[in-house]
Structure formats: C-alpha cells, structure tokens
PDB file of N, CA, C and O in Angstrom:
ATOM      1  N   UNK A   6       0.850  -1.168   0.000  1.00 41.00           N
ATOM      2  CA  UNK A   6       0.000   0.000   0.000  1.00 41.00           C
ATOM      3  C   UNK A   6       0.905   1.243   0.000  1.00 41.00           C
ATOM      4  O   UNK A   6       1.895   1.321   0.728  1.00 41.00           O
ATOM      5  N   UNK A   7       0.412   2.486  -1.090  1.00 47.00           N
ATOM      6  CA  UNK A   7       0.950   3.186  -1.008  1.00 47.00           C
ATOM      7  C   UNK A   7       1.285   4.668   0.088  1.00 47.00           C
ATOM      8  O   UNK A   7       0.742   4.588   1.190  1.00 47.00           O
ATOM      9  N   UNK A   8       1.611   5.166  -0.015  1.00 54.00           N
ATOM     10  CA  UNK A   8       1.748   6.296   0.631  1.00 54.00           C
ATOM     11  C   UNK A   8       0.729   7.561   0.058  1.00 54.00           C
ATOM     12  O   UNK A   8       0.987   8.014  -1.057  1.00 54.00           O
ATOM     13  N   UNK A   9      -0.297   8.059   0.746  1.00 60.00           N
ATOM     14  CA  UNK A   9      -1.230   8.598   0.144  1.00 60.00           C
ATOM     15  C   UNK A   9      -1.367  10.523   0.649  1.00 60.00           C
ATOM     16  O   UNK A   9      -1.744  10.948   1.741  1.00 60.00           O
ATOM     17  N   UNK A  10      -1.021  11.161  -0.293  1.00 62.00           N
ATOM     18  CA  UNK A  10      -0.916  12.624   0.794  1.00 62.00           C
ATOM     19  C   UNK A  10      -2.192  13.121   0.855  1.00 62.00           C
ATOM     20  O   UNK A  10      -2.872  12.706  -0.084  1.00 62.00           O
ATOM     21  N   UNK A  11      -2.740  13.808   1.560  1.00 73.00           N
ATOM     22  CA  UNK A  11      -3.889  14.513   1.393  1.00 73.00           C
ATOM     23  C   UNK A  11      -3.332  16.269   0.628  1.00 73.00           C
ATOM     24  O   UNK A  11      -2.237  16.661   0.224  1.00 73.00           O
ATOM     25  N   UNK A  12      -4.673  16.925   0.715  1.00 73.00           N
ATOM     26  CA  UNK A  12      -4.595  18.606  -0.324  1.00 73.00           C
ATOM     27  C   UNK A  12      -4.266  18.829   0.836  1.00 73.00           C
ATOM     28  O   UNK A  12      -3.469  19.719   0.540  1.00 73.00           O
ATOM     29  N   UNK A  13      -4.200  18.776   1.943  1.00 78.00           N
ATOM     30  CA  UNK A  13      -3.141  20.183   2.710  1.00 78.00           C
ATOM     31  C   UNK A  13      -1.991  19.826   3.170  1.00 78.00           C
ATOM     32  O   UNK A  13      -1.212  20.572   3.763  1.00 78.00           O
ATOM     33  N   UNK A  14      -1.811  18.587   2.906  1.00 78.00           N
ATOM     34  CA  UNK A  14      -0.197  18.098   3.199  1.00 78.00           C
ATOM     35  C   UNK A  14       0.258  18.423   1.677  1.00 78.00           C
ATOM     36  O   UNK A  14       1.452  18.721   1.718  1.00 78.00           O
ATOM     37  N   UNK A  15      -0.221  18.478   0.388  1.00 76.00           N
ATOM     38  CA  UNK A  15       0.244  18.742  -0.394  1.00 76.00           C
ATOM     39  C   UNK A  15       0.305  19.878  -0.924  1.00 76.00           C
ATOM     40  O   UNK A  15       0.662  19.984  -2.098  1.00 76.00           O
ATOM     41  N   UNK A  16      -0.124  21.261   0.040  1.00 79.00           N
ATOM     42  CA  UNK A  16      -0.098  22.462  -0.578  1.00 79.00           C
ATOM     43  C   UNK A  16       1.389  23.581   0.004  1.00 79.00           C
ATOM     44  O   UNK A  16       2.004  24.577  -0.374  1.00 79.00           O
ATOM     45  N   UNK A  17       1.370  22.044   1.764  1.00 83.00           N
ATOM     46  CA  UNK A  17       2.456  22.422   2.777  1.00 83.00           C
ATOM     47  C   UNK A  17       3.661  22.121   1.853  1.00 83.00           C
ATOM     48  O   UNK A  17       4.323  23.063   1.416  1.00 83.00           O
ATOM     49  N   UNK A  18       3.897  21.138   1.614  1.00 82.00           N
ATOM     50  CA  UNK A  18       4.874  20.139   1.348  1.00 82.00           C
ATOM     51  C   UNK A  18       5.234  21.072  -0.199  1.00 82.00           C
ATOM     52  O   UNK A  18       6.390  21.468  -0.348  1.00 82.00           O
ATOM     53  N   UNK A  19       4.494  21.284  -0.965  1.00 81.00           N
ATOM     54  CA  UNK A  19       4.513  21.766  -2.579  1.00 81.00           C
ATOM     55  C   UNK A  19       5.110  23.158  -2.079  1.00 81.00           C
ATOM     56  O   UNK A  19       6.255  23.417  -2.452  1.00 81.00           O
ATOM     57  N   UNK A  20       4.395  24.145  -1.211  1.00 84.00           N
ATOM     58  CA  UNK A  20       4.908  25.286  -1.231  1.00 84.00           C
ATOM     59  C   UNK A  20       6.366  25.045  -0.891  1.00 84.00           C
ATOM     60  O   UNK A  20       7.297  25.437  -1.594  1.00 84.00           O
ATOM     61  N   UNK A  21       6.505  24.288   0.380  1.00 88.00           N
ATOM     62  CA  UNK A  21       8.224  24.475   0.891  1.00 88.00           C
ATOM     63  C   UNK A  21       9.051  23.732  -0.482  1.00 88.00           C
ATOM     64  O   UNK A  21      10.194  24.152  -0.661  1.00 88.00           O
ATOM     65  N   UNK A  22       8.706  23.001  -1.146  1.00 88.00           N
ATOM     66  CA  UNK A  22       9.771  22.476  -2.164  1.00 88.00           C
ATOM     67  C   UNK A  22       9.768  24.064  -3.022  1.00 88.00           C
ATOM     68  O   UNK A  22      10.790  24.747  -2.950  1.00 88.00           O
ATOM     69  N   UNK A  23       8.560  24.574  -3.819  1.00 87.00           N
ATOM     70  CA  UNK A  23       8.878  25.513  -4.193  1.00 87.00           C
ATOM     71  C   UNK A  23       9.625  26.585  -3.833  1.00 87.00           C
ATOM     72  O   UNK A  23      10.234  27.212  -4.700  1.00 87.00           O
ATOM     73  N   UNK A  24       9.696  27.039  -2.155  1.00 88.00           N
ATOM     74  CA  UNK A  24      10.171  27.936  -1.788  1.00 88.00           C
ATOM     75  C   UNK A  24      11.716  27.764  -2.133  1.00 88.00           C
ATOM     76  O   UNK A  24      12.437  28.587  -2.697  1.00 88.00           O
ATOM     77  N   UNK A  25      12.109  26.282  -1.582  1.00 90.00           N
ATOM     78  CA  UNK A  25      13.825  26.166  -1.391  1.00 90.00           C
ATOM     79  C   UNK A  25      14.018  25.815  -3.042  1.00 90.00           C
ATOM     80  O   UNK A  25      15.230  25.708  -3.232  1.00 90.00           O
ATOM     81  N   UNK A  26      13.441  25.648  -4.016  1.00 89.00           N
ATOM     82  CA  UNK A  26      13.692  25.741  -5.423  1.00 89.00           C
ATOM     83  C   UNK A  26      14.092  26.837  -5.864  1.00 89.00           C
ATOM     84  O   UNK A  26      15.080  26.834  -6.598  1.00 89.00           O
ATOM     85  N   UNK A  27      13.365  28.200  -5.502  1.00 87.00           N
ATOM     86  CA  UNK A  27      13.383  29.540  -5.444  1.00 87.00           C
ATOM     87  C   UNK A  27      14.626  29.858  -4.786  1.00 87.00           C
ATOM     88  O   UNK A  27      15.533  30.320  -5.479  1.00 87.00           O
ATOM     89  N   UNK A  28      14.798  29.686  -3.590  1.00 87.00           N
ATOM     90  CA  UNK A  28      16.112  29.848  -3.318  1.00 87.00           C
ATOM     91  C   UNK A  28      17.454  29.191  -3.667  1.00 87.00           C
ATOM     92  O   UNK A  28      18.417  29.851  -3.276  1.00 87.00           O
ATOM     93  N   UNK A  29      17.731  28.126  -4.266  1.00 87.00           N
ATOM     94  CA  UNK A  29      18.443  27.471  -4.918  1.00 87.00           C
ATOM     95  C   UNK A  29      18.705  28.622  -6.388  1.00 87.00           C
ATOM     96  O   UNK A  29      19.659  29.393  -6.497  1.00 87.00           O
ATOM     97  N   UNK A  30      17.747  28.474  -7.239  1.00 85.00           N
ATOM     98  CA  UNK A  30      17.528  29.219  -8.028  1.00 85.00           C
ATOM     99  C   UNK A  30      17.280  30.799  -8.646  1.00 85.00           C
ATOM    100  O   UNK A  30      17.016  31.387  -9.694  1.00 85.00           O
ATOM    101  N   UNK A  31      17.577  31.046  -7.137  1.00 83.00           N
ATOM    102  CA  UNK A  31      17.741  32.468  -6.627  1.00 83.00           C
ATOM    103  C   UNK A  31      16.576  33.241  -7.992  1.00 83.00           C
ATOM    104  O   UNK A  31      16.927  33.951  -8.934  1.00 83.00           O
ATOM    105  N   UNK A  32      15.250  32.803  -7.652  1.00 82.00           N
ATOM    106  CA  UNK A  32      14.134  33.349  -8.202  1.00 82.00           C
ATOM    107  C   UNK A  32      13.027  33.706  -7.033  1.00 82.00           C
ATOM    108  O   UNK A  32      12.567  33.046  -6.101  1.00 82.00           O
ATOM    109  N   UNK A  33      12.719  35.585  -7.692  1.00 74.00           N
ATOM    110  CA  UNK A  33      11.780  35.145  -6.268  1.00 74.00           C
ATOM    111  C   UNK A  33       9.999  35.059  -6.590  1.00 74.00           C
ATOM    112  O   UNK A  33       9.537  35.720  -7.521  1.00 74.00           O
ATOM    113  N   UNK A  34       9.338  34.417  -5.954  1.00 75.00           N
ATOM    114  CA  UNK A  34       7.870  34.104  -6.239  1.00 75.00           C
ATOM    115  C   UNK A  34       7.334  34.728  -4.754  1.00 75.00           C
ATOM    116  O   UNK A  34       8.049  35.192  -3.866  1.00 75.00           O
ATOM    117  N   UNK A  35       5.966  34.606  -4.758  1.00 77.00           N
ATOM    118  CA  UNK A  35       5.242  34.592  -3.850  1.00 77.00           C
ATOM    119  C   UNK A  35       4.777  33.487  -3.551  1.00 77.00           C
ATOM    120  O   UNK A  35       4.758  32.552  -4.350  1.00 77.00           O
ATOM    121  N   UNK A  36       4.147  33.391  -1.871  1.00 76.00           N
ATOM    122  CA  UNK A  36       3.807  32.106  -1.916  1.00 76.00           C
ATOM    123  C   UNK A  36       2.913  30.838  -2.611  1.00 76.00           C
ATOM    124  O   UNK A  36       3.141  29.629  -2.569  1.00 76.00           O
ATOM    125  N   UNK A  37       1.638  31.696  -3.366  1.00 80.00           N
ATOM    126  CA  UNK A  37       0.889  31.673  -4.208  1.00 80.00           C
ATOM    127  C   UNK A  37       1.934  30.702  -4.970  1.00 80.00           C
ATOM    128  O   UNK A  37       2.114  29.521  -4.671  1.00 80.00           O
ATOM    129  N   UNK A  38       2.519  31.326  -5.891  1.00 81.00           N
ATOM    130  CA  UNK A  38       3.402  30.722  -6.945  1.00 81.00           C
ATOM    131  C   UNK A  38       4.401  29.449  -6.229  1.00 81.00           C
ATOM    132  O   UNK A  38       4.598  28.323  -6.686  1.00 81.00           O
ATOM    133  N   UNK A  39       4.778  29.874  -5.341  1.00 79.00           N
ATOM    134  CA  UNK A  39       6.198  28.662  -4.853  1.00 79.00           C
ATOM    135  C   UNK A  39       4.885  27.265  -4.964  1.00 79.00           C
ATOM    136  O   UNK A  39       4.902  26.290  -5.715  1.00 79.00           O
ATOM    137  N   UNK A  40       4.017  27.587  -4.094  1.00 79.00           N
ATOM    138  CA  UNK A  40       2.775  26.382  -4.371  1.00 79.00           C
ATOM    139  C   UNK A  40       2.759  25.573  -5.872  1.00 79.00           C
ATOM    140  O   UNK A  40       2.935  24.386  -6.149  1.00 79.00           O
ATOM    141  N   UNK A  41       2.541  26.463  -6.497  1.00 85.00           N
ATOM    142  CA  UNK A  41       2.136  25.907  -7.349  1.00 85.00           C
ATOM    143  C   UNK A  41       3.361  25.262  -8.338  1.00 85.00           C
ATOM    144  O   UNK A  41       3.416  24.152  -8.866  1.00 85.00           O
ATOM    145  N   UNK A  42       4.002  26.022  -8.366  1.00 85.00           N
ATOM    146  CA  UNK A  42       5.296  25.580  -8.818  1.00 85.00           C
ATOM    147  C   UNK A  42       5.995  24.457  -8.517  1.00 85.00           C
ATOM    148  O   UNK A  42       6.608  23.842  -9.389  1.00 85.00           O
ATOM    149  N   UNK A  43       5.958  23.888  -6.591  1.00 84.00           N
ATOM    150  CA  UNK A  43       5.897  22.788  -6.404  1.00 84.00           C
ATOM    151  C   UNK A  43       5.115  21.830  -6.383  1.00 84.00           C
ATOM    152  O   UNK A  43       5.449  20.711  -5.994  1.00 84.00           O
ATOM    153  N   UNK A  44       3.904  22.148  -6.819  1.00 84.00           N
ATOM    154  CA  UNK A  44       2.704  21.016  -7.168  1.00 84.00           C
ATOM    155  C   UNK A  44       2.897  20.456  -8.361  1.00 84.00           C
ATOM    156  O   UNK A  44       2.675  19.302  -8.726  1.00 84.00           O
ATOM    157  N   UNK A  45       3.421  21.562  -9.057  1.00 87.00           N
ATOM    158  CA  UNK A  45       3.449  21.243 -10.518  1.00 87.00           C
ATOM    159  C   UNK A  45       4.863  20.406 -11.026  1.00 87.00           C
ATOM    160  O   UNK A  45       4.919  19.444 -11.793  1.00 87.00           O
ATOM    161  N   UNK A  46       6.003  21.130 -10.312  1.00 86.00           N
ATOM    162  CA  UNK A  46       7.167  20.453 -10.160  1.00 86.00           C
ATOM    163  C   UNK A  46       7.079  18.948  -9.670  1.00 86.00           C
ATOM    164  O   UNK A  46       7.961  18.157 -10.002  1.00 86.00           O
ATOM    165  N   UNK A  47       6.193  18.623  -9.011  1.00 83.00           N
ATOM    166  CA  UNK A  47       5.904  17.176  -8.308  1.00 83.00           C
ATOM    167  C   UNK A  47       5.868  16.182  -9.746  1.00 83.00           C
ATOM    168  O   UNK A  47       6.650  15.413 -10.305  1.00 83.00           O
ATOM    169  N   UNK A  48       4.499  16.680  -9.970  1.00 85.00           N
ATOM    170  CA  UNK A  48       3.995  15.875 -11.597  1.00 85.00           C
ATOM    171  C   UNK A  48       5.369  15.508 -12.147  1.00 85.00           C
ATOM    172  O   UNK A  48       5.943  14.420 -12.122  1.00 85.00           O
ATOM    173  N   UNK A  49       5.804  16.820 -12.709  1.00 87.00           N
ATOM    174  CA  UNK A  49       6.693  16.539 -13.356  1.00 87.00           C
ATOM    175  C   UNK A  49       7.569  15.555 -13.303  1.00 87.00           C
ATOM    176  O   UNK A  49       7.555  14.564 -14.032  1.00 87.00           O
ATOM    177  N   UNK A  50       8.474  15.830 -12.313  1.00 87.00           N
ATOM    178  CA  UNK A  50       9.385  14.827 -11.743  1.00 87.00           C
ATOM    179  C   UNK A  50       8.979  13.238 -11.544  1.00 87.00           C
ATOM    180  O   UNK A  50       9.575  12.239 -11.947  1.00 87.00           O
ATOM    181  N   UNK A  51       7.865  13.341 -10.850  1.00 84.00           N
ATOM    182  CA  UNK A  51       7.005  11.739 -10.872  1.00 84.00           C
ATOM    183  C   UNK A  51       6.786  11.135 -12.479  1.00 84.00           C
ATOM    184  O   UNK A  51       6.811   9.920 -12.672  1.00 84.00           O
ATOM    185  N   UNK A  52       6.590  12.012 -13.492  1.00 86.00           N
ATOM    186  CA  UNK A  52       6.463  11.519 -14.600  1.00 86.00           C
ATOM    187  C   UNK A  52       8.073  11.379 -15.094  1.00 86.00           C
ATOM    188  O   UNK A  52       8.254  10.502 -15.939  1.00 86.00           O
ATOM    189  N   UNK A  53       9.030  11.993 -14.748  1.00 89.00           N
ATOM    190  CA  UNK A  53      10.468  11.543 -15.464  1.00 89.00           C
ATOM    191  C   UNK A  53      11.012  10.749 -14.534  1.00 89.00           C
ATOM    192  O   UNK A  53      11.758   9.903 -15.027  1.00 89.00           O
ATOM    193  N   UNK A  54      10.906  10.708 -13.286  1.00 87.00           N
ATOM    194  CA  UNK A  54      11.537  10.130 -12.381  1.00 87.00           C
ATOM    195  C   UNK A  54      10.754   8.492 -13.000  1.00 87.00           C
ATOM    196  O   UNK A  54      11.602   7.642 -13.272  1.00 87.00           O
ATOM    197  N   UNK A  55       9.397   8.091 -13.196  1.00 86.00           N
ATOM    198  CA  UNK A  55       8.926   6.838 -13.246  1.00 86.00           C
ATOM    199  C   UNK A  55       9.462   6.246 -14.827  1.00 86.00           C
ATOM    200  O   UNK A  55       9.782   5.106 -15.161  1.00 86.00           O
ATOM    201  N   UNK A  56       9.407   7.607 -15.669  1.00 92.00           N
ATOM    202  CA  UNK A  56      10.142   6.853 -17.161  1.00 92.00           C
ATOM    203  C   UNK A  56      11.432   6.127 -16.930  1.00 92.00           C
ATOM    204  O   UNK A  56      11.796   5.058 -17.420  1.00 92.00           O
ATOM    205  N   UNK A  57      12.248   7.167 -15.822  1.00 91.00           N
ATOM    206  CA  UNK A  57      13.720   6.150 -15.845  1.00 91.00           C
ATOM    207  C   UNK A  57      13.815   5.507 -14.875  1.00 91.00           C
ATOM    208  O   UNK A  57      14.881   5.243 -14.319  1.00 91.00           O
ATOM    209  N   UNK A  58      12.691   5.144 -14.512  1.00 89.00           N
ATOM    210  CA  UNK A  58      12.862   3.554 -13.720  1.00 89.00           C
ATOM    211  C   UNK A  58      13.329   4.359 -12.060  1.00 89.00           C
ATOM    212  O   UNK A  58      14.128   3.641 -11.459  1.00 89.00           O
ATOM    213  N   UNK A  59      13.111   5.141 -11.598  1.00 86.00           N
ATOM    214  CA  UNK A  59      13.932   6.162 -10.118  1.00 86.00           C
ATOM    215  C   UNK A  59      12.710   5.835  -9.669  1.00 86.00           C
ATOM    216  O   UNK A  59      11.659   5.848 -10.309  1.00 86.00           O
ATOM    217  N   UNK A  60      12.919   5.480  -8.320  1.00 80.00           N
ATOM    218  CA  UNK A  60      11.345   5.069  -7.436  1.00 80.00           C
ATOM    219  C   UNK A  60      11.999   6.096  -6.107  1.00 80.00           C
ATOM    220  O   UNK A  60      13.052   5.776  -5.556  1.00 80.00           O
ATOM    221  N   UNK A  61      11.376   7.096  -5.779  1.00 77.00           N
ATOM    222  CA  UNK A  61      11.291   7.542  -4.437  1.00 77.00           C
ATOM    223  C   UNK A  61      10.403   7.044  -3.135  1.00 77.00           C
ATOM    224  O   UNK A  61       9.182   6.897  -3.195  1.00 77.00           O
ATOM    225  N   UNK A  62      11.055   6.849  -2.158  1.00 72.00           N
ATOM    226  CA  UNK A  62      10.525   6.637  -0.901  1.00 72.00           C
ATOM    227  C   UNK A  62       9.123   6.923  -0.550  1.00 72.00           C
ATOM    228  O   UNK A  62       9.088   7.946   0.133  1.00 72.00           O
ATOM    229  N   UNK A  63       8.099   6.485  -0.723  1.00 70.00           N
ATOM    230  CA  UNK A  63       6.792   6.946  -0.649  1.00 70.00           C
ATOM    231  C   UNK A  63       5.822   7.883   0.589  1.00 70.00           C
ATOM    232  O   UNK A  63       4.606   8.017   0.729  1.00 70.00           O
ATOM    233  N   UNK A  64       7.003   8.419   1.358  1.00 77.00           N
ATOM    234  CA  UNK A  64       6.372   9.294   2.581  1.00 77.00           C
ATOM    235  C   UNK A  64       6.751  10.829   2.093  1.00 77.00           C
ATOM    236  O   UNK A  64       7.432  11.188   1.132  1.00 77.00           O
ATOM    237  N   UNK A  65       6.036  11.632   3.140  1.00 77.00           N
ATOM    238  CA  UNK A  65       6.147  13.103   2.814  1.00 77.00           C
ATOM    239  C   UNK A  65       7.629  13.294   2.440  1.00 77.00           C
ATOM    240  O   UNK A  65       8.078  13.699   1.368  1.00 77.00           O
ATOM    241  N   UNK A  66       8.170  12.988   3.342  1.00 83.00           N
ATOM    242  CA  UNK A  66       9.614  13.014   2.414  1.00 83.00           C
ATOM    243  C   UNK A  66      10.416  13.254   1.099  1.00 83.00           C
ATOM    244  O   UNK A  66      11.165  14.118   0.642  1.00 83.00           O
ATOM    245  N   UNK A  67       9.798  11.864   0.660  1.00 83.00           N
ATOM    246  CA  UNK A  67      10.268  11.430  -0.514  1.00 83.00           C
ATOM    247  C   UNK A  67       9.113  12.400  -1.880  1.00 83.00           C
ATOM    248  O   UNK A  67       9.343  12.497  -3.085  1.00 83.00           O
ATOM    249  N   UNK A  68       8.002  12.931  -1.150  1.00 82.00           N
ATOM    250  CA  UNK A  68       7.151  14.063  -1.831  1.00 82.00           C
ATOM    251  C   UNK A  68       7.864  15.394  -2.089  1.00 82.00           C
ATOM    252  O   UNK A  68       7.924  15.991  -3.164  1.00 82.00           O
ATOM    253  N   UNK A  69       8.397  15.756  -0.905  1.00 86.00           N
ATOM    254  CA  UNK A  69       9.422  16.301  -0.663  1.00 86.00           C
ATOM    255  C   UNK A  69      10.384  16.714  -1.798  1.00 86.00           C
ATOM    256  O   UNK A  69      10.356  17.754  -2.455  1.00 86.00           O
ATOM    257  N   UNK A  70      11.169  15.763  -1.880  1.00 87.00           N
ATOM    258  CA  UNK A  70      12.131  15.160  -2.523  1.00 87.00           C
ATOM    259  C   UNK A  70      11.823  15.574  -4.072  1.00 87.00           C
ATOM    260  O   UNK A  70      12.409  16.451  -4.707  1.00 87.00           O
ATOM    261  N   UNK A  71      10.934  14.870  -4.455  1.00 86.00           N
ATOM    262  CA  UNK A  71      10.567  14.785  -5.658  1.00 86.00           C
ATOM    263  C   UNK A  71       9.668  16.031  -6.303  1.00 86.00           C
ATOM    264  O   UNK A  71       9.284  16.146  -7.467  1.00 86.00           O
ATOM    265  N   UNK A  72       9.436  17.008  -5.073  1.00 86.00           N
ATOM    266  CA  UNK A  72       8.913  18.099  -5.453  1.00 86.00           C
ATOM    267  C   UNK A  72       9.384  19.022  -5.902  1.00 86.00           C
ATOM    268  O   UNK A  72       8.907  19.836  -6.693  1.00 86.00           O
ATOM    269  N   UNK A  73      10.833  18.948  -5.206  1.00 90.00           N
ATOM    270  CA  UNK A  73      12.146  20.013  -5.203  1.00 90.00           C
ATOM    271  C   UNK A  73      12.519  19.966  -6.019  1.00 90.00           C
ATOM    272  O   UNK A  73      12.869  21.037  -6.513  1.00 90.00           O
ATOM    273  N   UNK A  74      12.751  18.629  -6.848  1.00 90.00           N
ATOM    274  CA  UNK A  74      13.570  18.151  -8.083  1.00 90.00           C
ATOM    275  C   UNK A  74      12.966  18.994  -9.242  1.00 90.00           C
ATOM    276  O   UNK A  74      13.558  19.789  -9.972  1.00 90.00           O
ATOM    277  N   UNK A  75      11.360  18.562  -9.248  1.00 90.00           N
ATOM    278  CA  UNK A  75      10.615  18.904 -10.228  1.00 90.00           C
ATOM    279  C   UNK A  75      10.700  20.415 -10.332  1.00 90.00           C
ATOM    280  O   UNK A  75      10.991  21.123 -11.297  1.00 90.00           O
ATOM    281  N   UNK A  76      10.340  20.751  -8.972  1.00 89.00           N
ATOM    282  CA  UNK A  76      10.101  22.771  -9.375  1.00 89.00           C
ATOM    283  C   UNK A  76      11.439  23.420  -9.529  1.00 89.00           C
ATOM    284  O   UNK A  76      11.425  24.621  -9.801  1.00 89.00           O
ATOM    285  N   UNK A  77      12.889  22.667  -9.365  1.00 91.00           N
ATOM    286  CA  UNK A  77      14.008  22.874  -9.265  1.00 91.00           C
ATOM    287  C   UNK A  77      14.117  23.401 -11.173  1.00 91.00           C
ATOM    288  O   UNK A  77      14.481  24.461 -11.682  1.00 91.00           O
ATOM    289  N   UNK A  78      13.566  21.964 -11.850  1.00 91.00           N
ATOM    290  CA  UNK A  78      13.878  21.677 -13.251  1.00 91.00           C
ATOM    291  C   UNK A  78      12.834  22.679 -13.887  1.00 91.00           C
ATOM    292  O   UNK A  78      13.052  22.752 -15.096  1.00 91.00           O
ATOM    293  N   UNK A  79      11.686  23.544 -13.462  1.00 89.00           N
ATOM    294  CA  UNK A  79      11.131  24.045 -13.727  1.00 89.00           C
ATOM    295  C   UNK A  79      11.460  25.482 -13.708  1.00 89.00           C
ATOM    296  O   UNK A  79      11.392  25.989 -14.827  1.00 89.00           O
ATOM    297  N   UNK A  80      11.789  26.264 -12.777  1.00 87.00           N
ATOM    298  CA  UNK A  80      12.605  27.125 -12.637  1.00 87.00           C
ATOM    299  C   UNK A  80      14.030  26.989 -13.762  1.00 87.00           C
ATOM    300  O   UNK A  80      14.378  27.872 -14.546  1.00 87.00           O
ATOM    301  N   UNK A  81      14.601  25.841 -13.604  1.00 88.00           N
ATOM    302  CA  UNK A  81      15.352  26.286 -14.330  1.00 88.00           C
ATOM    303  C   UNK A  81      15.191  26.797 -16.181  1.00 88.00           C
ATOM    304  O   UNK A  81      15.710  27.691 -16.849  1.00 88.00           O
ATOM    305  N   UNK A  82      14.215  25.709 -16.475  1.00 86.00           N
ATOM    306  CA  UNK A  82      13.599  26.278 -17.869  1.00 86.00           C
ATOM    307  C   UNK A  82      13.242  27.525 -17.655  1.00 86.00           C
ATOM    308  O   UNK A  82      13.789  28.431 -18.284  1.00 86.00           O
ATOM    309  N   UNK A  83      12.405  27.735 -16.861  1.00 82.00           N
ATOM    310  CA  UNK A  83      11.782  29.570 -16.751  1.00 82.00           C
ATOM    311  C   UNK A  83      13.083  30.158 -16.775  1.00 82.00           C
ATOM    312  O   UNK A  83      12.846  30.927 -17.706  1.00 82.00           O
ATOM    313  N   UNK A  84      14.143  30.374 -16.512  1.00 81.00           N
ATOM    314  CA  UNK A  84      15.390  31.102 -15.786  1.00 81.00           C
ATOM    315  C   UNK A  84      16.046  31.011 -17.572  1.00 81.00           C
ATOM    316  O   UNK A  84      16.509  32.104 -17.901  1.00 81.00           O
ATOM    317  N   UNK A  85      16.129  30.114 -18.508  1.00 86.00           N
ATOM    318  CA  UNK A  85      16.689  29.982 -20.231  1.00 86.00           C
ATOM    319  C   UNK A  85      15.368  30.726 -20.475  1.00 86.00           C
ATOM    320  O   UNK A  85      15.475  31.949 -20.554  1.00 86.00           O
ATOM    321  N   UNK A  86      14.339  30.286 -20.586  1.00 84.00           N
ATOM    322  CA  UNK A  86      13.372  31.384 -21.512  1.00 84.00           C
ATOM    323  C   UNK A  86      13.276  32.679 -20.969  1.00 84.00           C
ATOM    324  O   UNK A  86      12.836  33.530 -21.743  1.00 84.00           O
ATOM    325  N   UNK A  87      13.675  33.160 -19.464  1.00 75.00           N
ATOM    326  CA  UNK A  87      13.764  34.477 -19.703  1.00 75.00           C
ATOM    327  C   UNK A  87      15.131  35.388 -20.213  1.00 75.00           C
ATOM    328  O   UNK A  87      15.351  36.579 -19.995  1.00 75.00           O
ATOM    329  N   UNK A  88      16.004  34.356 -21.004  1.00 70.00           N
ATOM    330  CA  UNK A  88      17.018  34.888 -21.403  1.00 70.00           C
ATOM    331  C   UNK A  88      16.779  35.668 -22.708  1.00 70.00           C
ATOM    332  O   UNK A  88      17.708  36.268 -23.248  1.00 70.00           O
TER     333      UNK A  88
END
C-alpha cells in the first residue's frame, strides 16, 4: 500500500519544495506561486523520475524530494526562456 498525501499536506509540502527551489535558483515568487510551482514540479518529476525507472521513498519526504527536483527543473527552464 501506497503512501497517500492529502490537499493540505500537499499544498504544505509543494509550497516548501517551491520555496527552497526559489532559493536554490535564486528566483523570487510569492507564496501563491512557490505552491504551485511545487505542485506542478511534483507531476513533473514523478512523470520523469517513473520513465527512468527512479522510485522515491513513498512518505512526505520522498514528496518532498521529488517536489524540489521537479520545481528545481522548472525554474530552471523559466530562468533559459527568460534569457
């Protein structure tokens, strides 16, 4: 059985990946945006992370994890197209 998040563990969890993406990436958002950015960053990553076979740890954590990655790789495209 999997690891199942609920919408407000995933709006907690999505914003803080977005936030420290933002700061990594030294971009700044509001919180509004870091949200979404790590919600969206999640998808992402879960969809490339599962093509190459990468299985993350199935607790908030590893949501975590895989949130950061995603809004990390997202930011960074935004950061080339605003070149």
């Amino acid at each position: 059985m999997g690891f199942e998040i609920g919408w407000f563990l995933t709006i907690i969890v999505g914003g803080l990946a977005g936030w420290l993406a933002g700061k990594l990436m030294d971009m700044r958002f509001g919180i509004f945006m870091n949200i979404i950015i790590g919600i969206v960053g999640a998808a992402v990553a879960a969809a490339i992370f599962r093509r190459l076979g990468i299985f993350v740890e199935g607790d908030w954590l590893g949501y975590l994890i895989t949130s950061f990655v995603g809004a990390s790789l997202l930011l960074f495209i935004a950061k080339l197209v605003r070149r």
